Coordinates of C-alpha atoms in Angstrom, one line a residue:
Chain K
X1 CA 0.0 0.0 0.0
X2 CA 1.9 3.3 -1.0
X3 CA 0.6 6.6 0.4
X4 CA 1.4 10.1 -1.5
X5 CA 0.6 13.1 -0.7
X6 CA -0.1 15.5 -3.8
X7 CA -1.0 19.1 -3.9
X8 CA -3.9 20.7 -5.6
X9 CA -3.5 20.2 -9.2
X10 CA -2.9 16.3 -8.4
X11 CA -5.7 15.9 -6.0
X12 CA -7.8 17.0 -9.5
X13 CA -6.0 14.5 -11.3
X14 CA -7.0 12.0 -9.1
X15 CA -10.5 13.3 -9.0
X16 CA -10.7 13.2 -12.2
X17 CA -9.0 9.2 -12.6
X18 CA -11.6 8.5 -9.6
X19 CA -15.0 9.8 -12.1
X20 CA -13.3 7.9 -14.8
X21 CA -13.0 5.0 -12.7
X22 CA -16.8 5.0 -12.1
X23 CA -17.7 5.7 -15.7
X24 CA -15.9 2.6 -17.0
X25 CA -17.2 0.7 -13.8
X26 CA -21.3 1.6 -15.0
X27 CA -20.3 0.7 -18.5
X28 CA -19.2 -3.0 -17.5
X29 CA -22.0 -3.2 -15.4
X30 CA -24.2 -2.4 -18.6
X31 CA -22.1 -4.4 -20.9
X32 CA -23.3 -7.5 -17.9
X33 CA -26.1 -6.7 -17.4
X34 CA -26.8 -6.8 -21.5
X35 CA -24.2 -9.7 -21.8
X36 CA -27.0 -11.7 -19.2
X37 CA -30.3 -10.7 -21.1
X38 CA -28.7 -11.8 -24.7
X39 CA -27.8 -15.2 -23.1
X40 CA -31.2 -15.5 -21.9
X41 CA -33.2 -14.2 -24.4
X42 CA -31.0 -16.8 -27.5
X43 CA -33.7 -19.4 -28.7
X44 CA -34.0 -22.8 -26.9
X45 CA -32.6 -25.8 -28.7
X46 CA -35.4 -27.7 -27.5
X47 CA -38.0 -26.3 -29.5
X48 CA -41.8 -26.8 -28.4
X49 CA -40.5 -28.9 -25.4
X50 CA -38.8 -26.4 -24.4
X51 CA -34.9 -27.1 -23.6
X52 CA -32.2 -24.3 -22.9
X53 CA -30.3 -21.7 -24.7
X54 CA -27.6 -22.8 -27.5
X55 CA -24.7 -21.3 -26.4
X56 CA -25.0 -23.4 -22.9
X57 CA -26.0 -26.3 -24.8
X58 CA -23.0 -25.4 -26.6
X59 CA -20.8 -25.9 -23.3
X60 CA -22.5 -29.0 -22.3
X61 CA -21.3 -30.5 -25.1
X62 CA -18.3 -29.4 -24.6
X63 CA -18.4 -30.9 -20.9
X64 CA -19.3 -33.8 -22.6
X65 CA -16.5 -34.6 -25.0
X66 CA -14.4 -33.7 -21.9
X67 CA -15.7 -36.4 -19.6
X68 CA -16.2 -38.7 -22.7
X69 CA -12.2 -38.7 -23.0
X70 CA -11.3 -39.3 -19.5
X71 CA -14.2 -41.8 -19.1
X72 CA -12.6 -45.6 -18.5
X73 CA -15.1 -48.4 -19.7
X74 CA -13.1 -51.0 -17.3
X75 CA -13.7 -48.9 -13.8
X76 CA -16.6 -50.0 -11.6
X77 CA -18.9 -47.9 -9.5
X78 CA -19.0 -49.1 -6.2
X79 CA -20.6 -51.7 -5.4
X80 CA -22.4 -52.2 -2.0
X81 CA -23.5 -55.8 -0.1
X82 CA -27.1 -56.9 -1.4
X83 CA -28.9 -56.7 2.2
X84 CA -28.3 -53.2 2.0
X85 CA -30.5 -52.3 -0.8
X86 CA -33.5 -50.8 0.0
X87 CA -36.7 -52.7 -0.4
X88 CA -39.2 -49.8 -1.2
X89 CA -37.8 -48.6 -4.1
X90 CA -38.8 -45.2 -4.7
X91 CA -40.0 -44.3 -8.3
X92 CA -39.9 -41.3 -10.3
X93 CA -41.6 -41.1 -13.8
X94 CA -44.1 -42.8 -15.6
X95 CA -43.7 -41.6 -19.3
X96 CA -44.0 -44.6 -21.6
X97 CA -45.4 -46.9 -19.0
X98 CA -48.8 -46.3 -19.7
X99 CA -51.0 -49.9 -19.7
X100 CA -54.0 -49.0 -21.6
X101 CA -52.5 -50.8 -24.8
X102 CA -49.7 -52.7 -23.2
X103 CA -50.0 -56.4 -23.3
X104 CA -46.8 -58.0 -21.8
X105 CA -47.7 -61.3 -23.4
X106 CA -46.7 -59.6 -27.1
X107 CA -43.9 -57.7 -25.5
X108 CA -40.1 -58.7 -27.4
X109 CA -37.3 -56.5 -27.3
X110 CA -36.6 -55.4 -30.8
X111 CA -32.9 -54.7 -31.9
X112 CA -32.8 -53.0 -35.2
X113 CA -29.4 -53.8 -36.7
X114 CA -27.4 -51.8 -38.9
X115 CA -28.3 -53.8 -41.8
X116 CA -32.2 -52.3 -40.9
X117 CA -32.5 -56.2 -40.2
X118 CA -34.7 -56.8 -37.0
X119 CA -34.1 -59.1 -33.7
X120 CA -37.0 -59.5 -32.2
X121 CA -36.2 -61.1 -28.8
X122 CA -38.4 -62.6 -25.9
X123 CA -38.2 -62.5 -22.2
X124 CA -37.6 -66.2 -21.8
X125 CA -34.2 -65.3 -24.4
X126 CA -33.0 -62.8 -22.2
X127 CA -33.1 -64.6 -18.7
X128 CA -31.2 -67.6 -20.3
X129 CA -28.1 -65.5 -21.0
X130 CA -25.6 -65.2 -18.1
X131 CA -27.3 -63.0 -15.1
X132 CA -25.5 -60.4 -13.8
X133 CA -26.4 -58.5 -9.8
X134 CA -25.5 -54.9 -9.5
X135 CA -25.9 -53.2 -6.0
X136 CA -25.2 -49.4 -6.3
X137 CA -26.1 -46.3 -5.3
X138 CA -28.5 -45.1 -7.8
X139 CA -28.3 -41.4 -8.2
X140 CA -31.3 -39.2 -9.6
X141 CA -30.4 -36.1 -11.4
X142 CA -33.3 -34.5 -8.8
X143 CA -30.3 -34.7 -6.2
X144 CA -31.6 -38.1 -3.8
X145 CA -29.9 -41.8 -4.0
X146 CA -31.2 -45.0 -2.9
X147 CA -28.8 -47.9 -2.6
X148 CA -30.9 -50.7 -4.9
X149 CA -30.0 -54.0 -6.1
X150 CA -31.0 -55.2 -9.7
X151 CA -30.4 -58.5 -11.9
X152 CA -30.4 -59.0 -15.8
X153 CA -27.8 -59.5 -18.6
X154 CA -24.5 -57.6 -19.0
X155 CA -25.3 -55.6 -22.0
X156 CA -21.9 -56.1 -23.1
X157 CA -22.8 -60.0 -22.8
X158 CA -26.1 -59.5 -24.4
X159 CA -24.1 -57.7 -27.5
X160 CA -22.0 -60.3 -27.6
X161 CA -24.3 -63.2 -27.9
X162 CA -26.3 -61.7 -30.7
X163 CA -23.2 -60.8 -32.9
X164 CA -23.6 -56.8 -32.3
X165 CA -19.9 -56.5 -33.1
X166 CA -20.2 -53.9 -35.8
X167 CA -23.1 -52.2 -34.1
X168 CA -20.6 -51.5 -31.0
X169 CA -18.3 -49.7 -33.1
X170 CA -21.2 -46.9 -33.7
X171 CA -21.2 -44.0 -30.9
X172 CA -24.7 -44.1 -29.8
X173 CA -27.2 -46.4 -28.6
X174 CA -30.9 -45.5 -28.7
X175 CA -33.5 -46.9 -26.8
X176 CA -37.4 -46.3 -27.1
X177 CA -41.0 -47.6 -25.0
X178 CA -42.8 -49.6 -26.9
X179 CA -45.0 -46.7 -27.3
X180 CA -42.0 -44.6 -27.9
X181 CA -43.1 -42.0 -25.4
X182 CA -39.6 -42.3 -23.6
X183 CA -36.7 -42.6 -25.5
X184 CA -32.4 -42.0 -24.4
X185 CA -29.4 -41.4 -26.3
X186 CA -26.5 -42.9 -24.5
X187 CA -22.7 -43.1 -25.5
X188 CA -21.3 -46.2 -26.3
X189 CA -18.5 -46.6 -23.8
X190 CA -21.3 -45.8 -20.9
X191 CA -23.3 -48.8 -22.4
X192 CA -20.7 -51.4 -22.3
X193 CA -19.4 -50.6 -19.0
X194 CA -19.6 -53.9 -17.5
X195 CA -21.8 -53.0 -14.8
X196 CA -24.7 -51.8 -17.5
X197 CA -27.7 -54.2 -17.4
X198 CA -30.7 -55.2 -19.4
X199 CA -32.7 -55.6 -16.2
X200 CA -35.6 -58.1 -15.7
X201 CA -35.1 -58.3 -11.6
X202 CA -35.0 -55.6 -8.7
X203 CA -34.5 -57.3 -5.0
X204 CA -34.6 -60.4 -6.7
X205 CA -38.1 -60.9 -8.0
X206 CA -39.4 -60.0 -11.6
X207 CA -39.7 -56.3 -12.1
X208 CA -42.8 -54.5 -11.4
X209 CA -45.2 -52.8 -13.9
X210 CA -44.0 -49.5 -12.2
X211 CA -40.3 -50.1 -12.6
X212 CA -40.7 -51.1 -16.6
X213 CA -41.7 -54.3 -16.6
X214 CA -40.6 -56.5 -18.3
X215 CA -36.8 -55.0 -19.4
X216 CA -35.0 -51.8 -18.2
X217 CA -32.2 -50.8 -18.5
X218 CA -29.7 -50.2 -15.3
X219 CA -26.8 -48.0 -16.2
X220 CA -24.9 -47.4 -13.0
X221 CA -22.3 -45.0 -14.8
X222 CA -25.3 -42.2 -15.7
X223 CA -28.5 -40.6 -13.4
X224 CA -31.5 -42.4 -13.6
X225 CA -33.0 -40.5 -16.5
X226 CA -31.0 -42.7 -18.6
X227 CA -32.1 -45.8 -16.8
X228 CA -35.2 -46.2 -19.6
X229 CA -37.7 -48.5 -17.9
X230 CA -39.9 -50.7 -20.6
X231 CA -37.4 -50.9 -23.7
X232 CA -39.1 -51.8 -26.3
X233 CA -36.9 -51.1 -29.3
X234 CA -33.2 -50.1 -28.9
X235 CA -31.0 -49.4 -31.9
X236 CA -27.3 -48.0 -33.1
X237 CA -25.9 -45.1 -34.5
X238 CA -23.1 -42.5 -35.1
X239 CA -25.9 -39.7 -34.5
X240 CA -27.1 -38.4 -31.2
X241 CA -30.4 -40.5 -30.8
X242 CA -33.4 -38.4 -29.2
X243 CA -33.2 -37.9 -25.7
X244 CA -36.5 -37.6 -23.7
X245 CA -34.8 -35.4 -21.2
X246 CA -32.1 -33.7 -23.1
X247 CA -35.0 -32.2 -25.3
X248 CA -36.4 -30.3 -22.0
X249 CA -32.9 -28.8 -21.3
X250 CA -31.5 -31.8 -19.4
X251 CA -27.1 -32.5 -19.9
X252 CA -27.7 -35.1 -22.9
X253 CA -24.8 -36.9 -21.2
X254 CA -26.0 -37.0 -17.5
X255 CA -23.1 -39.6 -17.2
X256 CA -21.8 -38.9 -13.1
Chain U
X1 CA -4.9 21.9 1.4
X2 CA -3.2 18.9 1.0
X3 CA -4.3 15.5 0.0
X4 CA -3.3 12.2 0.6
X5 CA -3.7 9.7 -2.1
X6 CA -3.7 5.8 -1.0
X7 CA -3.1 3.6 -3.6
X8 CA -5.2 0.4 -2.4
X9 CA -6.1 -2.5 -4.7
X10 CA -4.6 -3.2 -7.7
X11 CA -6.4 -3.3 -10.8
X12 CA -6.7 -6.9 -11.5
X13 CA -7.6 -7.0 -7.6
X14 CA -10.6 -5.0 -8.3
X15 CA -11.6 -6.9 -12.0
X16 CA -11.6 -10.1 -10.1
X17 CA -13.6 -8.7 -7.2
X18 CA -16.1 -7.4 -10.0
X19 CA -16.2 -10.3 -11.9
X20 CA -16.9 -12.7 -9.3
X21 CA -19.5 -10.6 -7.7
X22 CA -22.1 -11.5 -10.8
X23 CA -20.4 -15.2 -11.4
X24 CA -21.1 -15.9 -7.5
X25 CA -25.3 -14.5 -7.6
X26 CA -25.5 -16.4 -10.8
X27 CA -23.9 -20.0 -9.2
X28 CA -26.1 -19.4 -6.0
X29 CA -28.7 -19.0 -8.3
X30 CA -28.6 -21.7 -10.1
X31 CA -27.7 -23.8 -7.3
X32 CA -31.0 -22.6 -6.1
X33 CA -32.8 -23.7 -9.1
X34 CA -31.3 -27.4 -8.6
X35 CA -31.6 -27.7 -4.7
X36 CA -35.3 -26.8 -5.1
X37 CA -36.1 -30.3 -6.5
X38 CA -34.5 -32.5 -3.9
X39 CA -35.3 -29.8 -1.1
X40 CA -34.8 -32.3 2.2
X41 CA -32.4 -29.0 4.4
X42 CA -34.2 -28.1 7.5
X43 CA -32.6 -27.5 10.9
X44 CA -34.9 -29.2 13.6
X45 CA -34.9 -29.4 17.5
X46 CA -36.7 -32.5 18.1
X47 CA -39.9 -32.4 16.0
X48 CA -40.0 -28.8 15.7
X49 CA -38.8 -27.3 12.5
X50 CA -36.7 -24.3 13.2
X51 CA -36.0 -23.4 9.9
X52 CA -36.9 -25.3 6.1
X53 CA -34.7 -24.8 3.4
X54 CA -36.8 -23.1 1.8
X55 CA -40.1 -22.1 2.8
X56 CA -42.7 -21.8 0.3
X57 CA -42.9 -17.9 -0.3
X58 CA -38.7 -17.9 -0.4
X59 CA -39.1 -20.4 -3.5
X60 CA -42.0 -18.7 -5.3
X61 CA -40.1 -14.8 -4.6
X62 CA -37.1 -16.2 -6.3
X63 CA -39.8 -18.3 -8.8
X64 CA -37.6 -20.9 -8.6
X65 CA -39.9 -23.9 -9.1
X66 CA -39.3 -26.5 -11.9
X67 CA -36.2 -25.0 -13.5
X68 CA -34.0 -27.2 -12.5
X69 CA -33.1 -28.4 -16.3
X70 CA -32.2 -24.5 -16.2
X71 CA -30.5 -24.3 -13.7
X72 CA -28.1 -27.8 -14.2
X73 CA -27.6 -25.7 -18.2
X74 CA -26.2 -22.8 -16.4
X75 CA -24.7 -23.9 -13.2
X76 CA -22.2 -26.1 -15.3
X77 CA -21.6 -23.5 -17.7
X78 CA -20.8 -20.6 -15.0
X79 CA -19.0 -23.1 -13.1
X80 CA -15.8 -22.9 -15.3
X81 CA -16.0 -19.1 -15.2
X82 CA -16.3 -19.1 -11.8
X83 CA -13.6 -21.3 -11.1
X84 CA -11.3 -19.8 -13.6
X85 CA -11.5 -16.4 -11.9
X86 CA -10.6 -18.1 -8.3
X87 CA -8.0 -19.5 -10.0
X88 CA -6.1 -16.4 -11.4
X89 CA -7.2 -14.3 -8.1
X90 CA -4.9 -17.1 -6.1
X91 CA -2.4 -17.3 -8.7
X92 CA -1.9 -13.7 -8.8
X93 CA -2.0 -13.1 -5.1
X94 CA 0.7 -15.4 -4.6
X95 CA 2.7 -14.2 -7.5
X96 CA 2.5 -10.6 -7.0
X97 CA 3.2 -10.9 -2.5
X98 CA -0.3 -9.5 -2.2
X99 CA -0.7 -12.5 -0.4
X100 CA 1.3 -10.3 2.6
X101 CA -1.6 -8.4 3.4
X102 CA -4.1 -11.0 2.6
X103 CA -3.2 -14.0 4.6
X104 CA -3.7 -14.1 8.7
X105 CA -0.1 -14.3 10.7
X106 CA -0.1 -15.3 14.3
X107 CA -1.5 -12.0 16.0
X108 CA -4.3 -12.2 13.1
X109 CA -6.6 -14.4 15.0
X110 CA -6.4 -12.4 18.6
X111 CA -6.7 -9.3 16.5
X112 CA -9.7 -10.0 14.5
X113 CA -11.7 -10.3 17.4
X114 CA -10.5 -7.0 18.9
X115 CA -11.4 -6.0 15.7
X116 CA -15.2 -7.4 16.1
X117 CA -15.3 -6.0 19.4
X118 CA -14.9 -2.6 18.3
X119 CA -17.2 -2.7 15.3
X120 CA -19.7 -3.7 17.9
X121 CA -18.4 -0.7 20.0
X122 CA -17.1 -2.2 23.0
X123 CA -14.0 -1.7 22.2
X124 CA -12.8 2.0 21.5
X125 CA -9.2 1.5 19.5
X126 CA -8.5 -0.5 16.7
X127 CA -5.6 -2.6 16.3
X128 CA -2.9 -1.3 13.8
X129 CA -3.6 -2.7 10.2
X130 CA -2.2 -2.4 6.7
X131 CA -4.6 -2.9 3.6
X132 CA -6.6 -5.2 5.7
X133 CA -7.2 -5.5 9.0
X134 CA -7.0 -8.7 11.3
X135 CA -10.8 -9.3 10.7
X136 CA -10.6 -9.1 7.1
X137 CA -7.7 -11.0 7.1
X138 CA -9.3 -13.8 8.7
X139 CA -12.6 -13.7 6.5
X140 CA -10.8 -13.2 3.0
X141 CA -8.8 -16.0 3.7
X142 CA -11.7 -18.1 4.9
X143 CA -14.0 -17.2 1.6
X144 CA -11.1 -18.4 -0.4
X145 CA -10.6 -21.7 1.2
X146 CA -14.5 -21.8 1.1
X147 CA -14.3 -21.2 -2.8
X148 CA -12.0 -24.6 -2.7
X149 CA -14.4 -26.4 -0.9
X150 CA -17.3 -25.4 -3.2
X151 CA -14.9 -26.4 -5.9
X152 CA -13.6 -30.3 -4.4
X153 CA -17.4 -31.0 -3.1
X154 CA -19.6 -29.3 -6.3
X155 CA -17.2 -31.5 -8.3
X156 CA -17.6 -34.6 -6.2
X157 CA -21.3 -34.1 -6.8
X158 CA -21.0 -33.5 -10.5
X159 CA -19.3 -36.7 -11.5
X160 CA -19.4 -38.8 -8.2
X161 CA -18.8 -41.7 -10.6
X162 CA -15.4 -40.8 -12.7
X163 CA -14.6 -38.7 -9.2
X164 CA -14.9 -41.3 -7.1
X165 CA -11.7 -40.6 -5.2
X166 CA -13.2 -37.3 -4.5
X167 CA -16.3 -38.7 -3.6
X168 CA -14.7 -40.5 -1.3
X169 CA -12.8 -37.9 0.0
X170 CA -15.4 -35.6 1.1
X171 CA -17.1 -38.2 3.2
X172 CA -19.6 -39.7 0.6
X173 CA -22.5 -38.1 -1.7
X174 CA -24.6 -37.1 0.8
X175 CA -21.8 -35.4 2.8
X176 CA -20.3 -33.5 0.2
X177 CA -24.2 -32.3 -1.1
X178 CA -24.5 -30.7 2.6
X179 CA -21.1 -29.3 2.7
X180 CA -22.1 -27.9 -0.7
X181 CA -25.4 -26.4 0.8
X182 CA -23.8 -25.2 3.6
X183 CA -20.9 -23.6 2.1
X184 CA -23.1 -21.8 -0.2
X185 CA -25.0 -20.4 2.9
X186 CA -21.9 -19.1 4.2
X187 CA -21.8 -17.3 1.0
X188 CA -24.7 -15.3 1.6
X189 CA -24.3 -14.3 5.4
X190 CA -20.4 -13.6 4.2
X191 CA -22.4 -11.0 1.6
X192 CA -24.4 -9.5 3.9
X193 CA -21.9 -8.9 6.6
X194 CA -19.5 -7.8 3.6
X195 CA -22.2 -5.0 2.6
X196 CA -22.9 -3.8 5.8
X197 CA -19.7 -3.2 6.6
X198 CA -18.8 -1.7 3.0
X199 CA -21.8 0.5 3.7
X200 CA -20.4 1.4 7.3
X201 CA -16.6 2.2 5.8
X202 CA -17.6 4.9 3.6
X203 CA -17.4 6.2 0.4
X204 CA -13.9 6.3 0.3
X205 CA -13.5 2.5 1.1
X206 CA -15.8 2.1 -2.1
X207 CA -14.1 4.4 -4.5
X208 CA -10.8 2.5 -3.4
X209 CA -12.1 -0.8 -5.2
X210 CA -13.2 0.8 -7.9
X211 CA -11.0 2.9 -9.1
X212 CA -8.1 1.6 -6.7
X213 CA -7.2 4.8 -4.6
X214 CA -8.8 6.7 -1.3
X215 CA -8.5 10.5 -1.5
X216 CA -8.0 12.1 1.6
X217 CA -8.1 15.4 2.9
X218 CA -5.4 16.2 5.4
X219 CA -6.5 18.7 8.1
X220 CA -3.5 21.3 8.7
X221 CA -4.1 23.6 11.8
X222 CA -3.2 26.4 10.0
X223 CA -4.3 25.8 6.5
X224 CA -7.4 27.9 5.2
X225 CA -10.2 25.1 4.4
X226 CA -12.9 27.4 3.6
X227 CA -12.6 27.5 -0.5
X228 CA -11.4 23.7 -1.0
X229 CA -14.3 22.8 1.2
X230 CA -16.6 23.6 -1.4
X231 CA -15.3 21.2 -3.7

């Protein structure tokens, strides 16, 4: 801190360095405050639905590609001992479960290939593959987490034993209801993280209606908006697929 | 009449104050805007709740309701702007020694609260200071560490999966959400304090951070006041 002391025609310098001071300080409060309204006021990416301004969108996708590098397919959430799952499982969401015309009976997963050809694939198929038990703390993007346990097929394992070799080395996977009211995007490392499951079983017993009976998916590497209850078709893709969420202004990522 | 110029905060002091004045409202903000939909805070005795975090008319004042896809968008876009500018205000503290008046030494601690007691008027003289005194000292210091634990734990939150060694760090998910909420808290009582005593300082005190000087008049027994006075 140095102290001068000036006589009068300095002081008026200074008086005068002081008002200019304040003028430049008004203008960058201007040039904010404008800087804030243009953000706000640029279209939303989301159309109709809604979603959020393009130049964030802009940064989230930039956040994105900088998790996507650092993200290791081979490291495992942590897991936790099965009697501590809880046994009421809370649930959040009901898009694309509606019953009305739902008939479980009908219900095969569908895997559209990259050769357009179709899988269609029953229930009984699924739960003869290898099962695999996850017990994590499932995190909703809302901000709570409930340790749950869930059982079904290793995606990875599933790809594997339907000769998805070249649909792996696409980006994206996209999954739809059958009604196609819920759909997610999802990267492809994320998806065959080992502990990613096409899940039939929560606590051990078949899945109820309410938790997307028959097949989910449980994707312990992403929030639960990703964790698509009811698949009814899931395909492949270098493209973003739609993304329920990401459409209303959700992180299309929402990997944690 | 004489005046005595004091040259106080340095330019890049006073753009990094100014800049993370509107990048702090906006992450509070936002964080607002994402606590509301998991809003489980309240401080109880017993069964009695004291306080909820946040009462009805706070949430709908603020109209913070159901934007918490907005809030996410813009709480991890400011977050790199906010942690940017921390970043340079450290670096350049330590680079340029204005860590010297910044940091608390050993009589810092005893001092601040002489300091206290005299803002409260119990106490009639101050103890000496430079730029800051003991109290400041103390609370700059703590506001920056704070900034790093807003940093560790908001990250912790934010990818609690490829972070896990964080997570683990700060004592789990839930531990590092409330030391985010609290932290964030301390934020706003820190800004209220901080006006108060801006406001109690003077004008002077306010001119220093924006243009970076005080100008003080220097009464001389002798010297004739009268005309200068008018300026």
């Amino acid at each position: 801190m140095k102290e001068v002391m000036v006589d009068d025609n300095a002081s008026k310098k200074y008086k005068r360095k002081s008002l200019y001071a304040f003028i430049a300080f008004f203008i960058m409060i201007g040039a904010a405050y404008g800087s804030w309204k243009w953000l706000n006021h640029q279209p939303l990416d989301g159309g109709l639905r809604g979603g959020i301004q393009q130049p964030l969108r802009n940064v989230l996708d930039a956040n994105e590609k900088l998790f996507t590098s650092t993200f290791d397919r081979n490291k495992l959430i942590k897991e936790y001992p099965k009697s501590e799952a809880v046994k009421k499982v809370r649930v959040n969401g009901d898009a694309g479960l509606d019953t009305t015309f739902f008939d479980a009976k009908d219900w095969k997963l569908q895997i559209v290939k990259s050769n357009n050809d179709t899988l269609f694939i029953t229930l009984d198929d699924i739960r003869a593959l290898p099962k695999t038990e996850v017990t994590f703390n499932f995190k909703c993007i809302e901000g709570w987490n409930q340790v749950t346990n869930w059982g079904g097929v290793r995606f990875s394992d599933f790809a594997k034993h339907y000769g998805l070799a070249k649909e792996m080395d696409l980006k994206y996977v996209g999954m739809k209801t059958p009604d196609e009211e819920y759909y997610v995007g999802i990267d492809m490392p994320s998806i065959l993280q080992p502990q990613t499951i096409l899940c039939y079983e929560m606590n051990g017993s078949p899945l109820p209606m309410n938790q997307g009976f028959p097949l989910r998916l449980i994707i312990p590497v992403k929030y639960g908006v990703k964790h698509i209850k009811r698949i009814g078709t899931i395909f492949f893709n270098n493209e973003k697929p739609a993304d329920y969420w990401a459409e209303r202004g959700y992180d299309y990522y929402t990997g944690h | 009449m004489p005046v005595k110029i004091i040259h106080k905060h340095k330019l890049a002091t006073r753009w990094m104050h100014w800049i993370n004045f509107p990048l702090l409202t906006i992450m509070i903000w936002s964080g607002m805007l994402i606590y509301w939909a998991n809003d489980v805070y309240q401080i109880k005795i017993g069964n009695t709740v004291l306080v909820k975090f946040f009462p009805e008319w706070f949430y709908n004042f603020f109209h913070v309701p159901h934007r918490l896809a907005e809030g996410m968008a813009f709480h991890f876009v400011f977050m790199w702007l906010f942690m940017m500018n921390g970043l340079f205000y450290v670096c350049y503290t330590l680079f340029s020694g204005e860590w010297r008046y910044l940091l608390p030494n050993k009589k810092s601690f005893k001092e601040a609260w002489q300091v206290l007691l005299q803002d409260l008027h119990l106490r009639k003289e101050k103890p000496p200071q430079t730029k800051y005194n003991a109290a400041q000292r103390v609370a700059y210091s703590m506001i920056i560490l704070m900034g790093l634990g807003s940093i560790i734990t908001g990250l912790a939150i934010y990818k609690p999966f490829q972070l896990q060694w964080l997570l683990t760090l700060c004592g789990g998910y839930e531990v590092a959400r409330v030391i985010h909420f609290v932290l964030t808290i301390g934020y706003v009582l820190f800004f209220v304090i901080h006006i108060v005593q801006v406001i109690l300082a003077g004008w002077n005190n306010f001119r220093a951070m924006v243009a970076g000087f005080e100008i003080i008049k220097v009464k001389e027994e002798a010297a004739p006041t009268t005309i200068e006075n008018k300026e």
